Amino acid sequence: MEVREEVHLKVEEKYSPPAHIVEKAWVKDYESLYQESIKDREAFWAKVAEELHWFKKWDKVLEWNYPYAKWFVNGKTNITYNCLDRHVQAGKRNKVAYIFVDEDGREKKITYGELLELVNRIANGLKSLGVRKGDRVSIYMPNTIEAIACMLACARIGAIHSVVFAGFSEGALRLRIEDAKAKVLLTASYTKRRGKKIDLFATAQRAIDGLGFVEKVVVWDRDGDVLNGSGGLFVSFDELIKNSSPNCEPVEMDAEDPLFILYTSGTTGKPKGVLHTTGGYMVGTYFTTKITFDLHEDDIYWCTADIGWITGHSYIVYGPLACGATSVITEGAPDYPDPGRWWSYVEKYRVNVFYTAPTAIRMFMRYGEQWPAKYDLSSLRILGSVGEPINPEAWHWYHKHIGRENCAIVDTWWQTETGMHMITTIPAYPAKPGKAGKPYFGIEVAVVDSQGKELPPNTVGNLVIKTPWPSMLRTCWGEPERYEKYWNTIPGYYLAGDLATYDEEGYIMILGRADDVLNVAGHRIGTMEVESAIVDHPAVAEAAVIGKPHEIKGESIKAFVILKKGVEPTDHLKEEIKQHVRQILGAIAVPDEIKFVEKLPKTRSGKIMRRVLKAQELGLPVGDISTLED
């Protein structure tokens, strides 16, 4: 990865958080805690770990045999004990753990006491089906309380869960079940999206066809109408829990025992099974949930992700439960039955902390601020962003129209592989729109060239992590060589695969994936920079850019642009957008071609799949598109 000398996109504004946020914050002084956390990393993480329950304390905080780490060595714990029993025993049995709302606005609440009982019943049911510690269980279910309980039930008995997003098709599901060699599959009859039932059971049946190692399929038959003719392979979820005891002792897990496998798509080849373990992951997600979102006892928290992604694992399930939070979860589309759906829930449940993706924010920008304006959003205190860099225009819209200029925005950079937040600004610390912020406590990052040489400010290079952290992936399931590649591509560093730059104050800006970088006439330009400049034009809702081979410049830029509702797509507008980009970034970044489109190919977690656009444009095979939304 060669290096470009300067960053074109200047983001210089700085927003200090309102006084009421600083006053309430768990951490008021980022700098001194950060210095303390890297001066003695092990002491820092040990102190955090001591806030949680251990059956047996660790002998050693970290054992680092590059590139393999063991955290809280020989410590014994169970993550579900920390997420459930600990709170019930502290008198919070009747505190609400989740408020679930479906597309029709029907709600279901479950308390910590009820959730513990449900988890125990499922855990006992799994044991009765022969599931033991170390066995893999695939979960293909909608974003519901039942699915969360299934994840926790696996963790309770030491089985390794592998959640597959319920939007995936049978091919993607089969590949993941086969790779993990799942003994049991947990699924549901259907999920609902935009008022339509999407049949999960039929997909699950096709996916396991001929996979002899799958011993049982447990089906949550939501309307009681799919299981009537099914044979011995299929087991009713409701029957299973009805016939099981509500008491199940948590298995004492070693800190390094596997907790789950989650598949993440690489740029090439089949998805990688990222393996997370019990102790370090628990400590990392607990701490970051509490500190990034400044989560307090009476807060109502809402992360809009899906349990099928790492954001759902870390910041819907394990982090919030370890903190004893009350969370909102929803099934279905954010803008159905209308674009006010999410904001009506913020008003109804008095949500204090709201965590979503830039893609969703840009979608709501397109609908216009009249939608959030209809609702009372005054309960909001912290707004989070996750999944991709947030462009300054979306940041400002979020700050103004959702936060009413009275909230802190935390722009979190992290990955499936990191398990927890790695770069952000904590609520009490000033934020810069478009920049993720500073390294997290205990985390040391750098921007380096391809030889691993650290680069000066305002220079684009590879984002690397210099030292191990508790919630890091331990391997790629069955493919240790893919794990080692993270650490040996630039020896001594964990290579994130993202390009970044930092300013004189140490604020880090993520410029997108290293493979999403344009090279125009020898100038390296991040796709995110060009897209931000295009989206900055008042007529534009969303944009994606790709590089095309060009005989003179090496690459030329083609932009695919979605216009805001009611805007006419004209050639004059194309020229106007080009001028706008020229103004912001200079001539080098101006797209040679602009194509107006109705939608962009996205993964189900909302990331734009530029390689699909590029492949289609160049007439190449599109490769693995199992994560494509439609």
XYZ file of C-alpha atoms in Angstrom, residues 26-581:
556
model
C -18.522 8.148 33.699
C -15.276 9.390 32.158
C -14.742 13.139 32.052
C -11.031 13.271 31.273
C -10.107 11.167 28.246
C -6.424 12.093 28.111
C -5.372 11.097 31.612
C -7.322 7.817 31.618
C -5.931 6.991 28.168
C -2.348 7.588 29.302
C -2.931 5.448 32.377
C -4.489 2.681 30.253
C -1.521 2.344 27.908
C 1.156 2.878 30.541
C 0.041 -0.342 32.218
C -2.416 -2.038 29.912
C -2.676 -5.202 31.983
C -3.438 -3.386 35.236
C -6.037 -1.299 33.405
C -7.935 -4.282 31.960
C -7.632 -6.228 35.234
C -9.382 -3.358 37.013
C -12.233 -3.473 34.470
C -12.470 -7.282 34.728
C -12.816 -7.022 38.511
C -16.181 -5.281 38.018
C -17.509 -8.604 36.684
C -18.105 -12.002 38.301
C -15.490 -14.778 38.107
C -15.857 -18.265 39.590
C -12.067 -18.279 39.778
C -9.812 -15.281 39.294
C -7.141 -15.335 36.560
C -3.476 -16.171 37.275
C -2.156 -13.762 34.686
C -3.841 -10.939 32.765
C -2.164 -11.483 29.384
C -0.046 -14.146 27.763
C 1.159 -12.839 24.387
C 2.878 -15.251 22.016
C 2.734 -13.188 18.836
C 0.293 -13.333 17.086
C -1.666 -15.376 19.650
C -3.060 -13.823 22.831
C -4.602 -15.332 25.938
C -6.369 -12.948 28.310
C -7.273 -13.562 31.968
C -5.317 -16.821 31.878
C -6.980 -19.681 33.810
C -9.804 -17.379 34.909
C -13.214 -19.086 35.088
C -16.502 -17.308 34.381
C -19.747 -17.569 32.445
C -20.878 -14.614 30.362
C -24.569 -15.379 30.954
C -24.010 -15.340 34.719
C -22.669 -11.806 34.270
C -25.500 -10.839 31.902
C -28.379 -12.325 33.910
C -27.855 -14.011 37.329
C -25.644 -11.188 38.616
C -28.423 -8.626 38.084
C -31.218 -10.876 39.365
C -29.221 -11.499 42.551
C -28.665 -7.745 42.925
C -32.420 -7.173 43.178
C -33.112 -6.383 39.509
C -35.243 -9.447 38.740
C -38.137 -7.217 37.635
C -36.088 -4.732 35.632
C -36.981 -4.859 31.918
C -34.147 -6.298 29.814
C -35.747 -5.889 26.368
C -38.694 -4.087 24.846
C -39.380 -5.796 21.515
C -41.538 -4.030 18.899
C -42.668 -5.521 15.590
C -43.647 -3.640 12.405
C -47.267 -3.437 13.536
C -46.168 -1.665 16.709
C -46.987 -4.663 18.919
C -44.656 -4.786 21.886
C -43.393 -7.520 24.155
C -41.336 -6.867 27.277
C -39.155 -9.329 29.152
C -37.543 -8.757 32.552
C -34.118 -9.993 33.653
C -35.809 -12.666 35.788
C -38.014 -13.877 32.923
C -35.108 -13.841 30.474
C -32.974 -15.928 32.842
C -35.786 -18.478 33.087
C -36.290 -18.603 29.299
C -32.539 -18.981 28.710
C -32.378 -21.821 31.260
C -35.300 -23.645 29.637
C -33.698 -23.412 26.168
C -30.320 -24.453 27.618
C -31.887 -27.545 29.227
C -33.719 -28.267 25.974
C -30.445 -28.128 24.041
C -28.826 -30.462 26.571
C -31.715 -32.915 26.088
C -30.913 -32.902 22.355
C -27.330 -33.929 23.111
C -25.675 -30.498 22.841
C -22.507 -30.330 24.948
C -19.746 -27.825 25.674
C -17.778 -27.100 22.492
C -20.556 -28.221 20.108
C -21.579 -25.688 17.483
C -25.174 -24.481 17.219
C -26.289 -22.401 14.228
C -29.004 -19.790 14.832
C -31.049 -18.536 11.873
C -33.717 -16.381 13.479
C -35.224 -12.894 13.301
C -34.153 -9.999 15.524
C -36.291 -11.030 18.494
C -36.104 -11.791 22.216
C -36.316 -15.526 21.382
C -33.195 -15.354 19.191
C -31.246 -13.502 21.893
C -32.334 -16.122 24.439
C -31.050 -18.861 22.098
C -27.627 -17.194 21.900
C -27.472 -16.919 25.684
C -28.660 -20.520 26.139
C -25.710 -21.739 24.062
C -23.291 -19.625 26.107
C -24.871 -20.902 29.336
C -23.870 -24.509 28.565
C -20.634 -23.767 26.716
C -21.926 -24.500 23.207
C -20.484 -22.235 20.499
C -23.193 -20.243 18.712
C -22.953 -19.240 15.091
C -25.667 -16.716 14.269
C -26.560 -16.365 10.600
C -28.417 -13.191 9.627
C -32.055 -14.052 8.879
C -31.877 -12.158 5.586
C -29.319 -14.566 4.139
C -30.360 -17.013 1.461
C -29.990 -20.789 1.649
C -26.552 -20.810 -0.026
C -25.030 -18.469 2.542
C -26.765 -20.308 5.381
C -25.632 -23.728 4.172
C -22.036 -22.585 3.787
C -21.967 -21.309 7.374
C -23.674 -24.394 8.854
C -21.299 -26.639 6.922
C -18.166 -24.724 7.871
C -19.026 -24.753 11.592
C -20.294 -28.370 11.432
C -23.302 -27.358 13.517
C -24.914 -30.181 15.486
C -28.201 -28.304 15.899
C -29.884 -25.513 13.941
C -32.272 -23.133 15.704
C -34.659 -21.362 13.347
C -38.101 -19.750 13.107
C -41.057 -20.176 10.790
C -40.703 -16.664 9.370
C -39.576 -13.098 9.832
C -41.530 -10.015 8.760
C -40.267 -7.143 6.650
C -42.339 -4.431 4.980
C -45.539 -6.194 5.957
C -44.567 -9.446 4.255
C -43.720 -12.759 5.860
C -40.345 -14.098 4.765
C -40.230 -17.878 5.067
C -37.174 -18.894 7.115
C -38.194 -22.493 7.741
C -38.300 -23.432 4.038
C -34.882 -21.805 3.530
C -33.486 -23.672 6.531
C -34.853 -26.992 5.234
C -33.187 -26.497 1.847
C -29.938 -25.331 3.471
C -29.480 -28.485 5.569
C -30.554 -30.907 2.847
C -27.962 -33.694 2.817
C -25.924 -32.315 5.748
C -25.813 -35.470 7.852
C -24.042 -33.896 10.836
C -27.060 -31.674 11.628
C -28.855 -33.827 14.205
C -31.834 -31.616 15.071
C -33.578 -28.493 13.807
C -35.473 -26.588 16.501
C -38.243 -24.486 14.975
C -39.892 -21.510 16.659
C -43.278 -21.912 14.975
C -44.544 -18.358 15.453
C -48.127 -18.979 14.299
C -48.215 -22.714 15.028
C -48.769 -23.623 11.386
C -45.557 -25.078 9.912
C -44.605 -28.058 12.034
C -47.689 -30.288 11.693
C -46.141 -32.704 9.190
C -42.466 -32.518 10.069
C -40.576 -35.653 11.112
C -38.013 -36.601 13.746
C -35.399 -34.112 12.560
C -37.623 -31.166 13.474
C -38.372 -30.179 17.059
C -40.857 -27.562 18.256
C -39.197 -24.688 20.149
C -42.321 -24.193 22.283
C -42.540 -27.888 23.195
C -38.834 -27.970 23.998
C -39.041 -25.109 26.505
C -42.380 -26.229 27.948
C -40.863 -29.582 28.883
C -37.642 -28.122 30.314
C -36.742 -26.957 33.809
C -36.347 -23.194 34.432
C -33.161 -23.913 36.397
C -29.835 -24.548 34.711
C -26.467 -23.997 36.358
C -24.091 -22.019 34.135
C -21.065 -24.015 32.963
C -17.798 -22.675 34.377
C -15.990 -21.529 31.254
C -12.295 -20.891 30.945
C -11.642 -17.298 29.887
C -10.232 -18.649 26.603
C -13.067 -21.100 25.871
C -14.796 -20.203 22.585
C -18.019 -18.204 22.894
C -19.111 -17.812 19.270
C -18.176 -17.923 15.611
C -19.413 -15.107 13.389
C -18.784 -15.153 9.661
C -17.578 -11.992 7.985
C -17.072 -11.508 4.285
C -13.534 -10.945 3.115
C -12.854 -9.168 -0.173
C -12.106 -12.537 -1.725
C -12.849 -16.155 -1.027
C -15.395 -17.613 1.330
C -16.454 -15.791 4.505
C -14.116 -16.058 7.491
C -15.390 -17.641 10.702
C -14.177 -15.114 13.268
C -13.808 -16.832 16.649
C -14.359 -14.898 19.883
C -13.687 -16.298 23.343
C -15.432 -15.836 26.670
C -13.416 -13.708 29.115
C -11.776 -11.009 27.037
C -14.834 -10.486 24.846
C -17.023 -10.117 27.942
C -14.684 -7.542 29.490
C -14.308 -5.542 26.259
C -18.003 -5.363 25.403
C -19.042 -4.583 28.992
C -16.559 -1.722 29.313
C -17.161 -0.140 25.903
C -20.959 -0.298 26.268
C -20.762 1.449 29.626
C -18.223 4.114 28.606
C -18.903 4.858 24.908
C -22.648 5.208 25.492
C -22.231 6.579 29.007
C -24.833 4.058 30.095
C -26.485 4.616 33.481
C -28.927 2.542 35.541
C -32.107 4.299 34.368
C -31.163 4.692 30.688
C -33.229 3.275 27.841
C -30.824 2.098 25.158
C -31.507 1.272 21.509
C -29.073 -0.205 19.028
C -30.864 -0.571 15.673
C -28.563 -3.310 14.340
C -29.473 -6.975 13.942
C -28.179 -9.856 16.058
C -26.867 -11.364 12.799
C -23.959 -8.893 12.845
C -21.168 -8.199 15.318
C -22.879 -4.928 16.314
C -25.866 -6.999 17.420
C -23.699 -9.502 19.316
C -21.646 -6.874 21.148
C -24.085 -3.975 21.480
C -27.567 -5.547 21.530
C -26.808 -8.729 23.455
C -23.626 -9.073 25.507
C -22.570 -5.475 26.271
C -25.970 -4.060 27.288
C -26.904 -7.152 29.329
C -23.542 -7.157 31.112
C -24.329 -3.522 32.020
C -27.836 -4.448 33.179
C -29.453 -2.114 30.637
C -32.987 -1.904 29.271
C -32.814 -2.173 25.465
C -35.298 -1.611 22.653
C -35.149 -4.105 19.762
C -37.201 -4.149 16.580
C -38.013 -6.505 13.748
C -38.611 -5.216 10.227
C -37.668 -2.189 8.146
C -36.776 1.203 9.691
C -39.118 3.112 7.348
C -42.135 0.797 7.374
C -45.060 1.419 7.736
C -43.728 4.978 7.390
C -40.469 6.928 7.848
C -41.550 7.998 11.337
C -41.362 4.461 12.759
C -38.056 4.781 14.613
C -38.720 8.299 15.900
C -42.119 7.263 17.257
C -40.358 4.599 19.371
C -37.764 7.089 20.618
C -40.681 9.250 21.799
C -42.772 6.387 23.200
C -40.007 4.638 25.152
C -38.052 7.827 26.024
C -34.866 6.435 24.489
C -31.685 8.037 25.882
C -28.991 6.328 23.826
C -29.490 5.609 20.120
C -26.968 3.690 17.984
C -27.407 3.328 14.220
C -25.577 3.330 10.869
C -24.796 6.225 8.490
C -26.728 4.386 5.764
C -29.896 4.668 7.851
C -29.202 8.326 8.645
C -28.772 9.128 4.934
C -31.999 7.281 4.144
C -33.858 9.457 6.662
C -32.171 12.578 5.270
C -33.694 11.636 1.934
C -37.184 11.478 3.463
C -36.659 14.926 4.955
C -36.491 16.399 8.440
C -40.286 16.753 8.666
C -40.429 13.099 9.803
C -38.303 13.329 12.970
C -39.737 16.828 13.571
C -43.156 15.284 14.314
C -41.828 13.514 17.407
C -40.522 14.474 20.816
C -36.896 13.311 20.762
C -35.868 15.303 23.837
C -35.025 12.160 25.840
C -31.989 11.507 23.611
C -28.580 12.180 25.134
C -26.073 10.073 23.178
C -26.207 9.318 19.446
C -23.936 6.637 18.011
C -22.777 5.802 14.509
C -21.431 2.409 13.370
C -20.582 0.347 10.296
C -18.875 2.841 8.000
C -17.411 6.343 8.173
C -20.126 8.979 8.642
C -19.776 11.839 6.163
C -19.876 15.347 7.682
C -23.218 16.199 6.049
C -24.914 13.163 7.614
C -23.197 13.949 10.951
C -24.655 17.483 10.936
C -28.131 16.262 9.988
C -28.042 13.641 12.750
C -26.795 16.221 15.269
C -29.409 18.808 14.316
C -32.557 16.887 13.400
C -32.269 13.868 15.688
C -30.102 15.236 18.508
C -31.662 18.735 18.358
C -28.102 20.007 18.943
C -28.260 18.766 22.525
C -26.599 15.338 22.192
C -23.086 13.955 21.970
C -22.283 11.916 18.851
C -19.982 8.909 19.192
C -18.677 7.741 15.813
C -17.385 4.244 16.531
C -14.758 2.476 14.433
C -14.319 -1.238 15.071
C -14.735 -4.560 13.260
C -16.178 -8.066 13.555
C -12.605 -9.071 14.325
C -12.025 -6.508 17.100
C -15.203 -7.409 19.018
C -15.415 -3.953 20.622
C -15.006 -0.248 19.875
C -11.415 0.660 18.970
C -11.622 4.334 17.935
C -14.248 6.911 18.893
C -14.685 10.086 20.899
C -16.275 9.418 24.272
C -19.332 11.605 25.078
C -17.528 14.116 27.342
C -14.820 14.768 24.728
C -15.056 17.157 21.739
C -15.958 15.501 18.408
C -15.026 16.424 14.844
C -17.653 15.605 12.188
C -16.281 13.052 9.733
C -13.511 11.893 12.057
C -13.952 8.796 14.207
C -11.808 10.327 16.933
C -9.209 8.928 19.303
C -8.018 5.415 20.150
C -9.987 3.659 22.877
C -8.614 3.102 26.360
C -5.974 0.375 26.291
C -5.771 0.532 22.481
C -2.731 1.766 20.564
C -3.148 2.471 16.878
C -0.919 3.872 14.161
C -1.069 4.919 10.530
C 1.785 3.254 8.646
C 3.115 2.639 5.154
C 3.413 -0.847 3.677
C 6.757 -1.363 5.450
C 5.233 -0.532 8.830
C 6.875 2.899 9.083
C 4.709 5.335 11.068
C 3.517 8.278 8.982
C 3.254 11.973 9.893
C -0.136 13.710 10.382
C -2.406 14.319 7.361
C -0.881 11.469 5.385
C -2.912 8.511 4.226
C -1.742 5.053 5.199
C -2.788 1.725 6.644
C -4.574 1.683 9.967
C -2.896 -0.794 12.311
C -3.289 -1.819 15.941
C 0.023 -2.118 17.751
C -0.775 -4.323 20.730
C -3.272 -7.061 21.685
C -6.623 -6.201 23.324
C -9.047 -8.381 25.348
C -11.858 -8.835 22.812
C -9.684 -9.516 19.768
C -10.499 -12.487 17.555
C -8.458 -15.533 18.520
C -8.464 -17.277 15.136
C -10.502 -17.884 11.990
C -12.451 -21.128 12.466
C -10.494 -23.951 10.845
C -8.224 -21.512 8.979
C -5.441 -20.295 11.283
C -3.508 -19.021 8.258
C -6.253 -16.472 7.567
C -5.947 -15.288 11.165
C -2.166 -14.995 10.968
C -2.470 -12.862 7.826
C -3.948 -10.034 9.939
C -0.694 -9.917 11.899
C 1.992 -10.847 9.378
C 1.088 -8.693 6.351
C 2.833 -5.788 8.097
C 4.838 -7.778 10.660
C 4.274 -6.826 14.286
C 0.976 -5.068 13.666
C -2.673 -6.075 13.341
C -3.657 -4.808 9.874
C -7.242 -3.572 9.881
C -7.525 -3.325 6.095
C -8.767 0.269 6.331
C -7.029 3.420 5.193
C -6.817 6.267 7.642
C -5.147 9.540 8.430
C -4.832 11.566 11.626
C -4.558 15.296 12.279
C -2.214 17.281 14.534
C -4.527 16.731 17.494
C -4.536 12.968 16.964
C -8.094 12.691 15.626
C -8.288 9.735 13.258
C -10.287 9.813 10.053
C -11.209 6.508 8.438
C -11.151 6.717 4.648
C -12.744 3.376 3.840
C -11.318 0.002 2.951
C -7.841 -0.190 1.485
C -9.358 -1.962 -1.499
C -11.772 0.938 -2.060
C -9.032 3.388 -2.925
C -8.827 5.247 -6.204
C -5.588 6.072 -7.945
C -6.128 8.924 -10.371
C -3.018 10.129 -12.172
C -0.835 8.980 -9.298
C -3.050 10.588 -6.663
C -4.576 8.247 -4.126
C -8.110 9.291 -3.250
C -10.396 7.482 -0.800
C -13.819 6.617 -2.195
C -15.303 8.054 0.999
C -13.791 11.483 0.298
C -15.310 11.692 -3.172
C -18.646 10.294 -1.989
C -18.736 12.828 0.864
C -18.131 15.669 -1.580
C -20.923 14.436 -3.881
C -23.373 13.909 -0.993
C -22.565 17.436 0.180
C -24.498 18.689 -2.890
C -28.046 19.619 -1.777
C -29.711 17.483 -4.488
C -27.899 14.267 -3.566
C -29.076 11.615 -1.093
C -26.419 8.927 -1.561
C -23.448 8.171 -3.752
C -20.970 5.408 -4.492
C -17.862 5.808 -6.605
C -15.597 3.317 -8.327
C -12.378 3.520 -10.291
C -12.308 2.455 -13.948
C -9.150 1.761 -15.949
C -8.113 4.845 -17.942
C -5.336 4.790 -20.509
C -3.942 8.158 -19.465
C -4.830 8.644 -15.807
C -4.568 5.007 -14.727
C -8.036 5.251 -13.234
C -10.999 7.470 -13.882
C -13.853 7.953 -11.432
C -17.430 6.919 -12.075
C -20.119 7.950 -9.603
C -23.473 6.273 -9.030
C -25.806 8.820 -7.481
C -29.213 8.589 -5.793
C -31.007 11.940 -5.821
C -33.271 13.252 -3.087
C -37.015 12.730 -3.532
C -38.500 15.080 -6.134
C -35.196 16.112 -7.767
C -35.096 15.867 -11.582
C -32.136 13.896 -12.986
C -30.700 16.180 -15.696
C -27.394 16.539 -17.535
C -27.176 20.047 -16.123
C -27.325 18.590 -12.603
C -24.488 16.174 -13.458
C -22.300 19.141 -14.392
C -23.342 20.963 -11.230
C -22.311 17.978 -9.083
C -18.939 17.778 -10.864
C -18.358 21.490 -10.160
C -19.292 20.912 -6.543
C -16.708 18.127 -6.189
